[in-house]
mmCIF file of C-alpha atoms in Angstrom:
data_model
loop_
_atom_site.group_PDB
_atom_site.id
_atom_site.type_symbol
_atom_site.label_atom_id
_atom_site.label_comp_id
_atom_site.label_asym_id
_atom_site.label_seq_id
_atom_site.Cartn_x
_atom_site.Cartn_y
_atom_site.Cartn_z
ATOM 1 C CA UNK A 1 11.664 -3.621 20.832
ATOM 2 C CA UNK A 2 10.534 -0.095 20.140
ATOM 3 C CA UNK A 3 9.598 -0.669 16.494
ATOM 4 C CA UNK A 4 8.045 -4.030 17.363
ATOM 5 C CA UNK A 5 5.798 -2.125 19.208
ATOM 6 C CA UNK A 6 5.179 0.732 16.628
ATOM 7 C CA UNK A 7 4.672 -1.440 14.577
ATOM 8 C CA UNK A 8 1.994 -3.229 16.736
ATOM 9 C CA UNK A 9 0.252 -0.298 17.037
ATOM 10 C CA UNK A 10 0.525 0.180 12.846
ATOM 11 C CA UNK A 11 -1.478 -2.543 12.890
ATOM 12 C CA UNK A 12 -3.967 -2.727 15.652
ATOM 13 C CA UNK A 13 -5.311 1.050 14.995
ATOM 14 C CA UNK A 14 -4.180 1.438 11.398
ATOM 15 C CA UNK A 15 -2.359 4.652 11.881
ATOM 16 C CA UNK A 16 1.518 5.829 13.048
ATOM 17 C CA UNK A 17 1.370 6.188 16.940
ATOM 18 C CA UNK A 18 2.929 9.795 18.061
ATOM 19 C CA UNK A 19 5.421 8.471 19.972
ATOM 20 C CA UNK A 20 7.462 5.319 21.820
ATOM 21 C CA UNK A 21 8.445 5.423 25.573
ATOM 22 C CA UNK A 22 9.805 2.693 27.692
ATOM 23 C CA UNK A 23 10.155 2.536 31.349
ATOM 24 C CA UNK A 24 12.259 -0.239 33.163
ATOM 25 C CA UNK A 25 11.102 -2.917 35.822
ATOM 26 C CA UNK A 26 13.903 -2.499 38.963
ATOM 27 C CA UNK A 27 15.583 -4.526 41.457
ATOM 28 C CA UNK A 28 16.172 -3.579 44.790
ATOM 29 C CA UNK A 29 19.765 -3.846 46.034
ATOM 30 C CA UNK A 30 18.793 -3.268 49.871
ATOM 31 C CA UNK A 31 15.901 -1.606 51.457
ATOM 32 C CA UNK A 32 12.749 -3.848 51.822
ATOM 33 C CA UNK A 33 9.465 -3.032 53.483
ATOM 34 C CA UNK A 34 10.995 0.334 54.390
ATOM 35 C CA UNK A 35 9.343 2.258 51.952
ATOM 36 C CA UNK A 36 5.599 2.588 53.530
ATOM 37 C CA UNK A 37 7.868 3.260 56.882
ATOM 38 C CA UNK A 38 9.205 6.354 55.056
ATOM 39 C CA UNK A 39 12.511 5.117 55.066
ATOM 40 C CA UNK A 40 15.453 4.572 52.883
ATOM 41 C CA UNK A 41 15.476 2.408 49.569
ATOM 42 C CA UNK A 42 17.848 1.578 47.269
ATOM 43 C CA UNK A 43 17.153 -0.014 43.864
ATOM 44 C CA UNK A 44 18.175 0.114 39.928
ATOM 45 C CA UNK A 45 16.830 -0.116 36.687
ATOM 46 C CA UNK A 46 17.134 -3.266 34.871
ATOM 47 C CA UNK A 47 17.863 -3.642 31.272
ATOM 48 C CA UNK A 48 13.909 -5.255 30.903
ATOM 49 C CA UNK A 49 11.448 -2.805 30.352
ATOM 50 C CA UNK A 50 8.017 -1.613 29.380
ATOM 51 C CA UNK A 51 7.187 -0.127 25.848
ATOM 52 C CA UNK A 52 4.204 1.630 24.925
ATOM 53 C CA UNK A 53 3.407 3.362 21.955
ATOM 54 C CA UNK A 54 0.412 6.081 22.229
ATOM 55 C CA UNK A 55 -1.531 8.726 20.641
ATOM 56 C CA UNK A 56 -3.807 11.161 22.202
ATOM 57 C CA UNK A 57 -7.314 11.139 21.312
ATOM 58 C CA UNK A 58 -10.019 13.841 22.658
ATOM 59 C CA UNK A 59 -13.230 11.254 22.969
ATOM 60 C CA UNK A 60 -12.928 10.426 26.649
ATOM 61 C CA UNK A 61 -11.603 7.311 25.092
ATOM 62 C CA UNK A 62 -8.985 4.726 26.490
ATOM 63 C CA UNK A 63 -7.833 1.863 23.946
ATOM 64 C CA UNK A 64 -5.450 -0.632 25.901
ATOM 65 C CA UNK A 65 -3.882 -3.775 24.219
ATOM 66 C CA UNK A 66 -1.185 -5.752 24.983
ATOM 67 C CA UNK A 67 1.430 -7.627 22.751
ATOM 68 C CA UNK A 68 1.692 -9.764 26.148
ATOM 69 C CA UNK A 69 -2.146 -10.717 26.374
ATOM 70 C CA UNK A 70 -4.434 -12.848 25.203
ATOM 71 C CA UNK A 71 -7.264 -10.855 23.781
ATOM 72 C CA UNK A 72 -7.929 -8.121 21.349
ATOM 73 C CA UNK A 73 -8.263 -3.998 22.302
ATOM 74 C CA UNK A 74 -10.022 -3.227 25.356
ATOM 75 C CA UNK A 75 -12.228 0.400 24.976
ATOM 76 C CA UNK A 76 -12.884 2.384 28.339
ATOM 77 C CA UNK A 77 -14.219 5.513 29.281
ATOM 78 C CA UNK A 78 -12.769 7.824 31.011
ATOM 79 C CA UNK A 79 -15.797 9.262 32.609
ATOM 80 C CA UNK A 80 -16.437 5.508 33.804
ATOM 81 C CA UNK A 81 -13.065 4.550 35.592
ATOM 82 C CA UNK A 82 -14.138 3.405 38.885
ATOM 83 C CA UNK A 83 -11.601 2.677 41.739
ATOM 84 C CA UNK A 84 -11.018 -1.339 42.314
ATOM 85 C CA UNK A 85 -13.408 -2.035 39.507
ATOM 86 C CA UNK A 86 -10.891 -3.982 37.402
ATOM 87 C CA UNK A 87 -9.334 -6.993 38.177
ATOM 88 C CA UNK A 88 -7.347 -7.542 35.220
ATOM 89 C CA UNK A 89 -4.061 -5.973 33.710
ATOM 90 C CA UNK A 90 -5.506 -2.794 32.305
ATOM 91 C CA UNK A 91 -6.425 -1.872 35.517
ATOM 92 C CA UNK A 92 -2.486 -0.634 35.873
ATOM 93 C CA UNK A 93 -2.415 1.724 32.757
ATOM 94 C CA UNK A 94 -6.299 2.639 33.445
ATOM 95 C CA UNK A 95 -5.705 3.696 36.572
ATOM 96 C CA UNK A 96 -3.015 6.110 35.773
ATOM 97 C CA UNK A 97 -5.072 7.810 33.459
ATOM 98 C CA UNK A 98 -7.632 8.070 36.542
ATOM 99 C CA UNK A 99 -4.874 9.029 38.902
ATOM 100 C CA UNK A 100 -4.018 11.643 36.677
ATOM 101 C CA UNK A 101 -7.877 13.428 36.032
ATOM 102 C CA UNK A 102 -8.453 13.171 39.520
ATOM 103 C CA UNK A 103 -5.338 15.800 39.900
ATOM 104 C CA UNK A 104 -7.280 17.880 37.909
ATOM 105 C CA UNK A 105 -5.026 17.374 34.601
ATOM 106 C CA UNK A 106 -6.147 17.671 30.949
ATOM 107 C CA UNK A 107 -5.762 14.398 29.682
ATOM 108 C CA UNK A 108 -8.507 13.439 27.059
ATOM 109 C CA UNK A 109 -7.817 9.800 25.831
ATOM 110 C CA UNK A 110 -5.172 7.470 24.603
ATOM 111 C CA UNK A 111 -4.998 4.700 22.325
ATOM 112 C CA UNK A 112 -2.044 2.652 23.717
ATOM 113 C CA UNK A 113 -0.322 -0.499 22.660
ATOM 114 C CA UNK A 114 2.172 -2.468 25.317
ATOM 115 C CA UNK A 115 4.921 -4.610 25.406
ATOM 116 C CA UNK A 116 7.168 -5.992 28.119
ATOM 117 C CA UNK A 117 10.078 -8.429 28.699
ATOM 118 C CA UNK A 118 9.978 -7.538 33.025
ATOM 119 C CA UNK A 119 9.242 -10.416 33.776
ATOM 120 C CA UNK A 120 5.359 -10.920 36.117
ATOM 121 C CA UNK A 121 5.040 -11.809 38.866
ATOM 122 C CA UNK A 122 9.093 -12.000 39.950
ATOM 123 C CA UNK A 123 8.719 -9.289 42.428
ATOM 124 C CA UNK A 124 10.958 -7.263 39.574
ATOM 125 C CA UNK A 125 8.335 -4.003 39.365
ATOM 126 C CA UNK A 126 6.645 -5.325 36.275
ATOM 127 C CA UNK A 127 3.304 -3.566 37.118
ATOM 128 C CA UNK A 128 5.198 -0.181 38.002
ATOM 129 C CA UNK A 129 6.707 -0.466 34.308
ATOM 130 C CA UNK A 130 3.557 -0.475 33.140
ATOM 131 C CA UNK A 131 2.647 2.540 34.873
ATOM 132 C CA UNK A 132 5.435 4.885 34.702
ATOM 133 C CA UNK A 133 5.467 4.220 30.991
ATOM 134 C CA UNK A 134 2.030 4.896 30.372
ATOM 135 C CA UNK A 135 2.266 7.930 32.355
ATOM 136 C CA UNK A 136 5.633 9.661 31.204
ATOM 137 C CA UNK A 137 4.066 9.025 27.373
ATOM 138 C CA UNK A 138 0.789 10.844 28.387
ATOM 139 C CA UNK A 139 2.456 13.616 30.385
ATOM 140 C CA UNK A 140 4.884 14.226 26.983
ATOM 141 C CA UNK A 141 1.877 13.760 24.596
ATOM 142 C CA UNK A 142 -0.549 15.901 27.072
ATOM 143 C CA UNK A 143 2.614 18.921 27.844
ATOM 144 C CA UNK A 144 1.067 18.255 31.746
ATOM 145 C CA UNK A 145 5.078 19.507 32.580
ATOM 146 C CA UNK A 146 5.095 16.902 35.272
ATOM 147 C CA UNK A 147 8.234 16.066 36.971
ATOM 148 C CA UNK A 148 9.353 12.766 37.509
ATOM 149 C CA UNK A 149 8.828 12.200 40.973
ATOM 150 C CA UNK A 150 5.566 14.026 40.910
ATOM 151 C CA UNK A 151 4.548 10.882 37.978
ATOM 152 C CA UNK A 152 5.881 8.483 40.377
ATOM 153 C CA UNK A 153 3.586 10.131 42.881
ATOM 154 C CA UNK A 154 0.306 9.462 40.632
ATOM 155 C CA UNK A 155 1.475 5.740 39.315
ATOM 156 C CA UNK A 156 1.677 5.279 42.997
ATOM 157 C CA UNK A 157 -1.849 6.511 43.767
ATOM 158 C CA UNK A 158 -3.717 4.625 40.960
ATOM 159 C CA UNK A 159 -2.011 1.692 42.129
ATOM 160 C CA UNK A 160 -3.396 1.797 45.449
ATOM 161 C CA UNK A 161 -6.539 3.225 44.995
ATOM 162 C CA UNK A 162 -7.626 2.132 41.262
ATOM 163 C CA UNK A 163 -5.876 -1.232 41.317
ATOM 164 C CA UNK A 164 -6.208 -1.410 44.923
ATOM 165 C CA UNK A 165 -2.838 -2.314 46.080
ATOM 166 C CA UNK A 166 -0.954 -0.992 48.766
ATOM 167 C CA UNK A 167 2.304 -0.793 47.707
ATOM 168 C CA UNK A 168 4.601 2.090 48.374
ATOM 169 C CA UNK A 169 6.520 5.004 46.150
ATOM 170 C CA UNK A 170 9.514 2.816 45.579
ATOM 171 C CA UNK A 171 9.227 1.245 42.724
ATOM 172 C CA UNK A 172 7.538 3.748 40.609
ATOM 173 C CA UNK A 173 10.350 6.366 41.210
ATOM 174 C CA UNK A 174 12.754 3.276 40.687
ATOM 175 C CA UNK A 175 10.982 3.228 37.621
ATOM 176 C CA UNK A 176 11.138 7.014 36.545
ATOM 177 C CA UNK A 177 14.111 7.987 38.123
ATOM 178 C CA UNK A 178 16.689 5.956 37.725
ATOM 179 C CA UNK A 179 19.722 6.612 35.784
ATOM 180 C CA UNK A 180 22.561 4.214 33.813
ATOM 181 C CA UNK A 181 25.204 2.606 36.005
ATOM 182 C CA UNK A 182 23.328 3.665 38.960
ATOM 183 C CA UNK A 183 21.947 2.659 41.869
ATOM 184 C CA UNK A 184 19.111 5.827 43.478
ATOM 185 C CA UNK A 185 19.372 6.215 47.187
ATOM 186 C CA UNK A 186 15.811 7.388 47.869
ATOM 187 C CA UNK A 187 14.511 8.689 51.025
ATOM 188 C CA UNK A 188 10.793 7.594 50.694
ATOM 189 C CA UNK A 189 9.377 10.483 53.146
ATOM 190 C CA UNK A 190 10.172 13.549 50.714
ATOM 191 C CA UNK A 191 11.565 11.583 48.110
ATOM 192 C CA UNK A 192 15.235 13.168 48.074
ATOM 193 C CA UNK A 193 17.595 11.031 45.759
ATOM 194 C CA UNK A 194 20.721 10.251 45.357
ATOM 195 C CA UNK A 195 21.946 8.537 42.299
ATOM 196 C CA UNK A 196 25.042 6.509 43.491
ATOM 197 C CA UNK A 197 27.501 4.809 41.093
ATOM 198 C CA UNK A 198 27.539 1.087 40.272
ATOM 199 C CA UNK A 199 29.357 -0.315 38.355
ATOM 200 C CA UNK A 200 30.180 -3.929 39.277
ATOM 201 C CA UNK A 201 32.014 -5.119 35.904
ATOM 202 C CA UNK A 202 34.526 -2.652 36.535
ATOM 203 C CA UNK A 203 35.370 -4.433 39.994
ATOM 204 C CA UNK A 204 35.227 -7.846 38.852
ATOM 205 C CA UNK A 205 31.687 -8.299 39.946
ATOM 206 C CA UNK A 206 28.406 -9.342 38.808
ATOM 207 C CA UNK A 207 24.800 -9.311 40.275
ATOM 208 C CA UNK A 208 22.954 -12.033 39.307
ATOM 209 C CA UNK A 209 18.901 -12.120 39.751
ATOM 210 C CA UNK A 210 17.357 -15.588 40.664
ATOM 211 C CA UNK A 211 13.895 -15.751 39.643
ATOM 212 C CA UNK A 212 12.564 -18.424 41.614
ATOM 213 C CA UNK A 213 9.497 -18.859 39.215
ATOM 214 C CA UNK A 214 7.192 -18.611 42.643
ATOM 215 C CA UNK A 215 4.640 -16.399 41.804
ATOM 216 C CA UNK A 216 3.673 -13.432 44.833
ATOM 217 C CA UNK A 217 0.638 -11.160 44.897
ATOM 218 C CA UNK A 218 0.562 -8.352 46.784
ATOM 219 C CA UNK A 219 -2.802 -7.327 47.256
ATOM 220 C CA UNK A 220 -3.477 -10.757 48.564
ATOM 221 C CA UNK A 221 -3.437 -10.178 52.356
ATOM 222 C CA UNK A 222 -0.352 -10.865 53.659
ATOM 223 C CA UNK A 223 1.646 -7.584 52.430
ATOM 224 C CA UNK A 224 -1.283 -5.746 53.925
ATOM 225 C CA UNK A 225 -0.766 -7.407 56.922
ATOM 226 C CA UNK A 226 3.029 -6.334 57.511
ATOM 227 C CA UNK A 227 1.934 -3.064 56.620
ATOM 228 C CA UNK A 228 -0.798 -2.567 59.226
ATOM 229 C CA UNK A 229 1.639 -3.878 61.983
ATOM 230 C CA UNK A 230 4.393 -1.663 61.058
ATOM 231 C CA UNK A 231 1.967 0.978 61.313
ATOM 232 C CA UNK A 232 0.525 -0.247 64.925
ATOM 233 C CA UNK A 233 3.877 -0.408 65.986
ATOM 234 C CA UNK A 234 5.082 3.355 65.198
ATOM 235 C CA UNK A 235 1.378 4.070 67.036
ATOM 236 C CA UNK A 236 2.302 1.896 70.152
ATOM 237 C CA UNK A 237 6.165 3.999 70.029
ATOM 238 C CA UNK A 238 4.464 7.408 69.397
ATOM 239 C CA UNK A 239 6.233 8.134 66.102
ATOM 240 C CA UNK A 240 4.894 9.307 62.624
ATOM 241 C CA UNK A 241 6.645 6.201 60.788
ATOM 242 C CA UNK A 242 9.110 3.449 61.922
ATOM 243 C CA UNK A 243 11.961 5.660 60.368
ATOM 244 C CA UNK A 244 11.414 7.952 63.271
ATOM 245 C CA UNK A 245 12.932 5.407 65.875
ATOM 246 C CA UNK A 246 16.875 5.936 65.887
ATOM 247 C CA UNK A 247 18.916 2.953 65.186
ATOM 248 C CA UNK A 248 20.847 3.439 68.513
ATOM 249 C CA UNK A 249 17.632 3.771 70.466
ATOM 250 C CA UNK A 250 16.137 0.487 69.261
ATOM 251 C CA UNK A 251 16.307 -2.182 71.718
ATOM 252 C CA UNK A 252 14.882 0.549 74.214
ATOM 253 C CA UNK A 253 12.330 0.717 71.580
ATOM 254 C CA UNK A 254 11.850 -2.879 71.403
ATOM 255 C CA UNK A 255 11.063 -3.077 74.784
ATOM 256 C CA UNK A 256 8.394 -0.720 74.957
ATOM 257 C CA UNK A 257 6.439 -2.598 73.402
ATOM 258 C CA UNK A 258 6.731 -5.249 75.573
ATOM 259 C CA UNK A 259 4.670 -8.549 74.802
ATOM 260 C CA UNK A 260 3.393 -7.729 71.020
ATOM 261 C CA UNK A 261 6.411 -9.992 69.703
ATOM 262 C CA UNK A 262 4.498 -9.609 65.920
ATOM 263 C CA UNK A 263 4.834 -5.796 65.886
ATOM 264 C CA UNK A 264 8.475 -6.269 67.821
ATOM 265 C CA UNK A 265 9.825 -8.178 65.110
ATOM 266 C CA UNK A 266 8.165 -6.196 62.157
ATOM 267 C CA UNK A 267 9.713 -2.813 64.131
ATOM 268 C CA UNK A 268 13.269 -4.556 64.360
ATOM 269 C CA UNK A 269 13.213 -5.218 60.967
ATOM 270 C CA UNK A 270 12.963 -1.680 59.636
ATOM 271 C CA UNK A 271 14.468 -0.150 61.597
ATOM 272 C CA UNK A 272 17.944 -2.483 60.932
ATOM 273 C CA UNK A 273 17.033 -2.329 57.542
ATOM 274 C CA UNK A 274 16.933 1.480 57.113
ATOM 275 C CA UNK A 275 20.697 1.175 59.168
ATOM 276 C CA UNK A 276 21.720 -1.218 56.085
ATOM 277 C CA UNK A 277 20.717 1.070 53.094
ATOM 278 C CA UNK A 278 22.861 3.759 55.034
ATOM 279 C CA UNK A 279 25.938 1.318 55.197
ATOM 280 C CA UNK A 280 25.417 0.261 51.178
ATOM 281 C CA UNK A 281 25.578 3.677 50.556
ATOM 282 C CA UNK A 282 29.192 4.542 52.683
ATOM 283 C CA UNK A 283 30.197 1.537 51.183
ATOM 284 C CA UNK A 284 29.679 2.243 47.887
ATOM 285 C CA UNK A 285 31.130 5.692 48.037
ATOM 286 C CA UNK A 286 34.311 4.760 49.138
ATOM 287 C CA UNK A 287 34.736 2.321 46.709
ATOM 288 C CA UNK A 288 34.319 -0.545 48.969
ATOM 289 C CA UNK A 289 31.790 -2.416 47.374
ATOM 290 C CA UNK A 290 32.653 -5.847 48.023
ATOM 291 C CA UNK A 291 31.813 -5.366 51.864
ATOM 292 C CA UNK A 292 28.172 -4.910 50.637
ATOM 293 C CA UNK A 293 27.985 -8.551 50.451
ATOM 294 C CA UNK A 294 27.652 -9.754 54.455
ATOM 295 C CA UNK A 295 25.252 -6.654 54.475
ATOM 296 C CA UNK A 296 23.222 -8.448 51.901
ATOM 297 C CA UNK A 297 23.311 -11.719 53.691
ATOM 298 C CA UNK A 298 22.008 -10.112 57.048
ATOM 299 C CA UNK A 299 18.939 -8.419 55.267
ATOM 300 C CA UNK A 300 17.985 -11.643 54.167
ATOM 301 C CA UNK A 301 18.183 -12.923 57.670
ATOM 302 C CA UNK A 302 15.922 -10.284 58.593
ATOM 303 C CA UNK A 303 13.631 -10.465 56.136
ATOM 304 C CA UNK A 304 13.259 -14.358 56.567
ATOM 305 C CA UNK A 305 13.003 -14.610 60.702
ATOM 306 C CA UNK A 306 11.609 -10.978 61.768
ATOM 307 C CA UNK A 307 9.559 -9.840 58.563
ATOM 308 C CA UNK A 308 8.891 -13.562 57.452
ATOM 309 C CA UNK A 309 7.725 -12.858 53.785
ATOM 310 C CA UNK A 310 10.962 -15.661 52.558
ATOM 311 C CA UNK A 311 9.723 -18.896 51.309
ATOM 312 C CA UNK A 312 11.319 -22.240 51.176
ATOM 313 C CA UNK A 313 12.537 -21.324 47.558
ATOM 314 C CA UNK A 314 13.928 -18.114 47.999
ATOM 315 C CA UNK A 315 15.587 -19.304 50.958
ATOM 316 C CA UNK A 316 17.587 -22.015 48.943
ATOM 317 C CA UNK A 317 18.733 -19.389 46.881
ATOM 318 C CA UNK A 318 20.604 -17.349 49.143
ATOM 319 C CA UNK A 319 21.872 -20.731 50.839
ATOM 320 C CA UNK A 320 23.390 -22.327 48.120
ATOM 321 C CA UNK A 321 24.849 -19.199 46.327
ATOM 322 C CA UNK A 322 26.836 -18.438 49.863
ATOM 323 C CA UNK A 323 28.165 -21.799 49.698
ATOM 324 C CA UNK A 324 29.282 -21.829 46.605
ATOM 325 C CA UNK A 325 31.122 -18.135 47.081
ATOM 326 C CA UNK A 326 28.895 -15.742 46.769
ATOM 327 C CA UNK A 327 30.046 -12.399 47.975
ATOM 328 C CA UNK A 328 26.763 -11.747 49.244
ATOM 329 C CA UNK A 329 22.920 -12.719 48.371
ATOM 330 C CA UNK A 330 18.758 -12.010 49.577
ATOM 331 C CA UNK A 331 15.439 -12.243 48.700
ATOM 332 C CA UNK A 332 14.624 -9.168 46.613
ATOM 333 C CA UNK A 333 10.773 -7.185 46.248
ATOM 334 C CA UNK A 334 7.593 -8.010 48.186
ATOM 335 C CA UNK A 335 8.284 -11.703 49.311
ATOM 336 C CA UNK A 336 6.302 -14.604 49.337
ATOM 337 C CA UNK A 337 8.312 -15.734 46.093
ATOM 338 C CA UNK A 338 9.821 -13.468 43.400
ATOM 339 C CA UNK A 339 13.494 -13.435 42.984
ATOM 340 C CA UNK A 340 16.937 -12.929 44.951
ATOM 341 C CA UNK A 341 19.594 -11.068 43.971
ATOM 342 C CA UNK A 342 23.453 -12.790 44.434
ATOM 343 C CA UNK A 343 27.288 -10.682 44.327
ATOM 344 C CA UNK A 344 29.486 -12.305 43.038
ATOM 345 C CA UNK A 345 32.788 -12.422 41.513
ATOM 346 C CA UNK A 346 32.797 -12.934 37.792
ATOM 347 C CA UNK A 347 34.276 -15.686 38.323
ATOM 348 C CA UNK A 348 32.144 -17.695 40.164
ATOM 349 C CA UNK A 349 28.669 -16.705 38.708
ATOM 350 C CA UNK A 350 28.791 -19.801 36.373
ATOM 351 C CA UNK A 351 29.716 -22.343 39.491
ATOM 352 C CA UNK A 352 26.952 -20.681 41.695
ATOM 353 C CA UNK A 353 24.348 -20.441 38.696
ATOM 354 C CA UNK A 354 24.659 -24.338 38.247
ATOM 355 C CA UNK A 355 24.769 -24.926 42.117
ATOM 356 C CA UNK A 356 21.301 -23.066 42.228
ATOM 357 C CA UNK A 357 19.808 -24.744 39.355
ATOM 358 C CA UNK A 358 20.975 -28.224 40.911
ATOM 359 C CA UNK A 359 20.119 -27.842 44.439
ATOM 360 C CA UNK A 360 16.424 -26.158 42.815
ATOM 361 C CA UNK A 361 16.044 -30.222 41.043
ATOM 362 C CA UNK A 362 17.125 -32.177 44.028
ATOM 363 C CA UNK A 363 14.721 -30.524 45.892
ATOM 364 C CA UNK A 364 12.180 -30.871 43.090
ATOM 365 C CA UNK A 365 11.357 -27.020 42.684
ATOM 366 C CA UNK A 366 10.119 -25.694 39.671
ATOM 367 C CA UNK A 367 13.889 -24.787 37.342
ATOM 368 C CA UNK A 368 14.844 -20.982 38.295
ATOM 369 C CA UNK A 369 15.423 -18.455 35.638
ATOM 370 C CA UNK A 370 19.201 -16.604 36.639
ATOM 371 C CA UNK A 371 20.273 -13.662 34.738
ATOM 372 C CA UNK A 372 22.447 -10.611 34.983
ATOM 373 C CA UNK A 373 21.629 -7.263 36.836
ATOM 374 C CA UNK A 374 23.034 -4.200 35.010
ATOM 375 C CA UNK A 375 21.847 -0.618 36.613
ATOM 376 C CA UNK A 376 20.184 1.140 33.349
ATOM 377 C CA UNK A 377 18.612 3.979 32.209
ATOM 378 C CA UNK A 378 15.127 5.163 33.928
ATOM 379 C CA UNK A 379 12.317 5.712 31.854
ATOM 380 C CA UNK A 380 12.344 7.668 28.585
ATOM 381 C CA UNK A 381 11.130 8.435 24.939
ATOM 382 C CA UNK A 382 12.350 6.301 22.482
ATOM 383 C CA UNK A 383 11.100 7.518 18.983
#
C-alpha cells in the first residue's frame, strides 16, 4: 500500500512526499480496562495498518487528506488548533501535531496524505494508527529524537485532550512498540515492556478476530463512566490506582466497600484481570499456550457480568465459537461492540467461522467479518 499512498500524495500536492511510514491497528490478547488502572496489558500488532506519506513544510501549515474520506484536503493552522474543537477524523492526526508543540517541540507543518485498511470502529485501534503514524513520520522528518514510548505518550495526550477522549496509553504503545511474532507485556504505570513470543502457527493454532460489525464510540459516555468508578473505587480503598490492591487481598477489598455494588464489580474486574495478563504471560513462556484459552473465556465472563461493556453480539461470538471447539474466545477493545478474538486449532477455524456466521443469521444480526490475527511489526518507515 505504500506506493498507493505515495502516489496519492503525487497527485494531491503535485510533488514526491519525503517519506512513507505505517503504523499498525492492534488487538488485545488479555488485559481490558486495566490500562487507566495502571495495570498490565497485553496486545499485538495486526497485519492492517495506517500509511501516511508526509513532507515538512515551515508555514504553520497542516494539509490532511484521506484516501479513506469523502472530501478533498483539509488546511489548518497550527497556531489555531484548539482542544475538542474538531469533531471529525482530522482531529486524530491534528491533534498530534498539537500534542507535540505543546511539549515545546519544533515542528513547523506537514502536508500529509492517509490510508488505512484497520478497520473503524471494530474496537481494533484504528484511531491510534492514525496517530502513531502521523507522529513517528513527523518525529523522523522533524529529528525531535523521540523515543517510542515517549510518541505513544503524546498520541495519547492529543487523544484525550484534542480529540477529547479518554482512552488510556495502551493502544498507542501497542501501536509503536510492538514487534513481529510478538505479543508486548506492558505495565501501563511506567510503561516497562516485555515483548513475549507468539507464534500460534507453529503450535497448530490460529487466532481468529470476529468483527461483529457493531459500531462502539468511546467518548460517548459510557467508557467515561467505567472510568470514573474505577477511579472512585481506588479513592473509597485508599490506593493510587486499582493495580495497587493485591490479588490475594481482594475479597477483603471487596468488602470494604461495602454496599457500592457498581464500584465492587468494576474493582473485581481489574483487579482479576490484571491476575490474568500475569497467567498469559507464565503461560506463554513455558510454552504452554494452549492453557491460555479457559483464561480467555473467564475474561470474557468478567468483562460481560462485572464490567458490562459486552453486547448481545459479542456475546454470541464467544458462545458459539466455545461450542464449536474453540480453545478459548472474548470480547476484545473498549466494548459496547467491536470484535472478539477466538483460539483455535487450525483445524477447526473453518467449522467455528461458519458456526459464527450462521448463528449471526438465525439471530438476524448484521453478517460478521472473521479474519486471522498474526502478531506483526510495530510502526515504521517504509520508503
Amino acid at each position: 500500500m505504500g506506493q498507493q499512498v505515495r502516489d496519492g500524495f503525487v497527485e494531491l500536492y503535485g510533488t514526491e512526499p519525503e517519506g512513507v511510514w505505517s503504523a499498525p491497528g492492534r488487538v488485545n490478547l488479555i488485559g481490558e480496562h486495566t490500562d487507566y488502572n495502571d495495570g498490565f496489558v497485553m496486545p499485538f500488532a495486526l497485519p492492517h495498518t495506517a500509511v501516511a506519506a508526509v513532507s515538512r513544510r515551515t508555514d504553520g501549515v497542516l494539509r490532511l487528506h484521506s484516501a479513506d474520506v469523502e472530501g478533498g484536503v483539509v488546511e489548518l493552522t497550527l497556531d489555531a488548533l484548539t482542544p475538542e474543537s474538531d469533531k471529525n477524523w482530522t482531529a486524530y492526526p491534528a491533534g498530534v501535531l498539537w500534542a507535540l508543540r505543546e511539549a515545546g517541540h519544533p515542528v513547523t507543518g506537514a502536508d500529509i496524505h492517509l490510508s488505512s485498511t484497520v478497520p473503524s470502529g471494530a474496537g481494533l485501534s484504528s484511531s491510534a494508527a492514525l496517530e502513531v503514524v502521523v507522529a513517528l513520520a513527523v518525529n523522523d522528518l522533524f529529528e525531535l529524537g523521540l523515543q517510542r514510548w515517549q510518541l505513544a505518550r503524546l498520541c495519547q495526550r492529543g487523544e484525550n485532550v484534542y480529540v477529547g477522549a479518554p482512552t488510556g496509553i495502551m493502544d498507542q504503545t501497542a501501536s509503536a512498540c510492538c514487534e513481529d511474532g510478538h505479543a508486548l507485556f506492558l505495565d501501563t504505570r511506567d510503561l516497562s515492556q516485555k515483548q513475549i513470543p507468539l507464534d500460534l502457527a507453529a503450535e497448530g493454532m490460529r487466532l481468529l478476530v470476529v468483527d461483529t460489525q457493531v459500531k462502539h464510540s468511546h467518548s460517548e459516555g459510557e467508557y467515561g463512566k467505567r472510568r470514573a468508578g474505577c477511579e472512585k473505587g481506588a479513592a473509597l480503598l485508599g490506593v493510587d490506582a486499582l493495580r495497587d490492591v493485591p490479588y490475594g487481598e481482594l475479597d477483603a477489598a471487596l468488602a470494604r466497600l461495602g454496599d457500592e455494588e457498581e464500584v465492587v464489580r468494576l474493582v473485581r474486574h481489574v483487579v482479576t484481570e490484571d491476575e490474568r495478563v500475569e497467567r498469559v504471560v507464565r503461560l506463554l513462556e513455558s510454552g504452554d499456550t494452549r492453557a491460555i484459552g479457559p483464561v480467555l473465556i473467564e475474561g470474557h465472563a468478567s468483562l460481560r457480568d462485572d464490567f458490562r461493556i459486552s453486547c448481545p453480539e459479542l456475546d454470541l461470538v464467544v458462545d458459539t465459537a466455545v461450542a464449536s471447539g474453540a480453545l478459548g474466545a472474548r470480547m476484545t477493545g473498549g466494548g459496547f461492540g467491536g470484535s472478539a478474538i477466538v483460539l483455535a486449532d487450525v483445524a477447526d477455524v473453518d467449522s467455528i467461522t461458519k458456526a459464527v456466521e450462521e448463528a449471526f443469521a438465525a439471530a438476524g444480526f448484521t453478517a460478521p467479518r472473521v479474519f486471522e490475527a498474526v502478531p506483526s511489526p510495530g510502526a515504521r518507515r517504509l520508503a
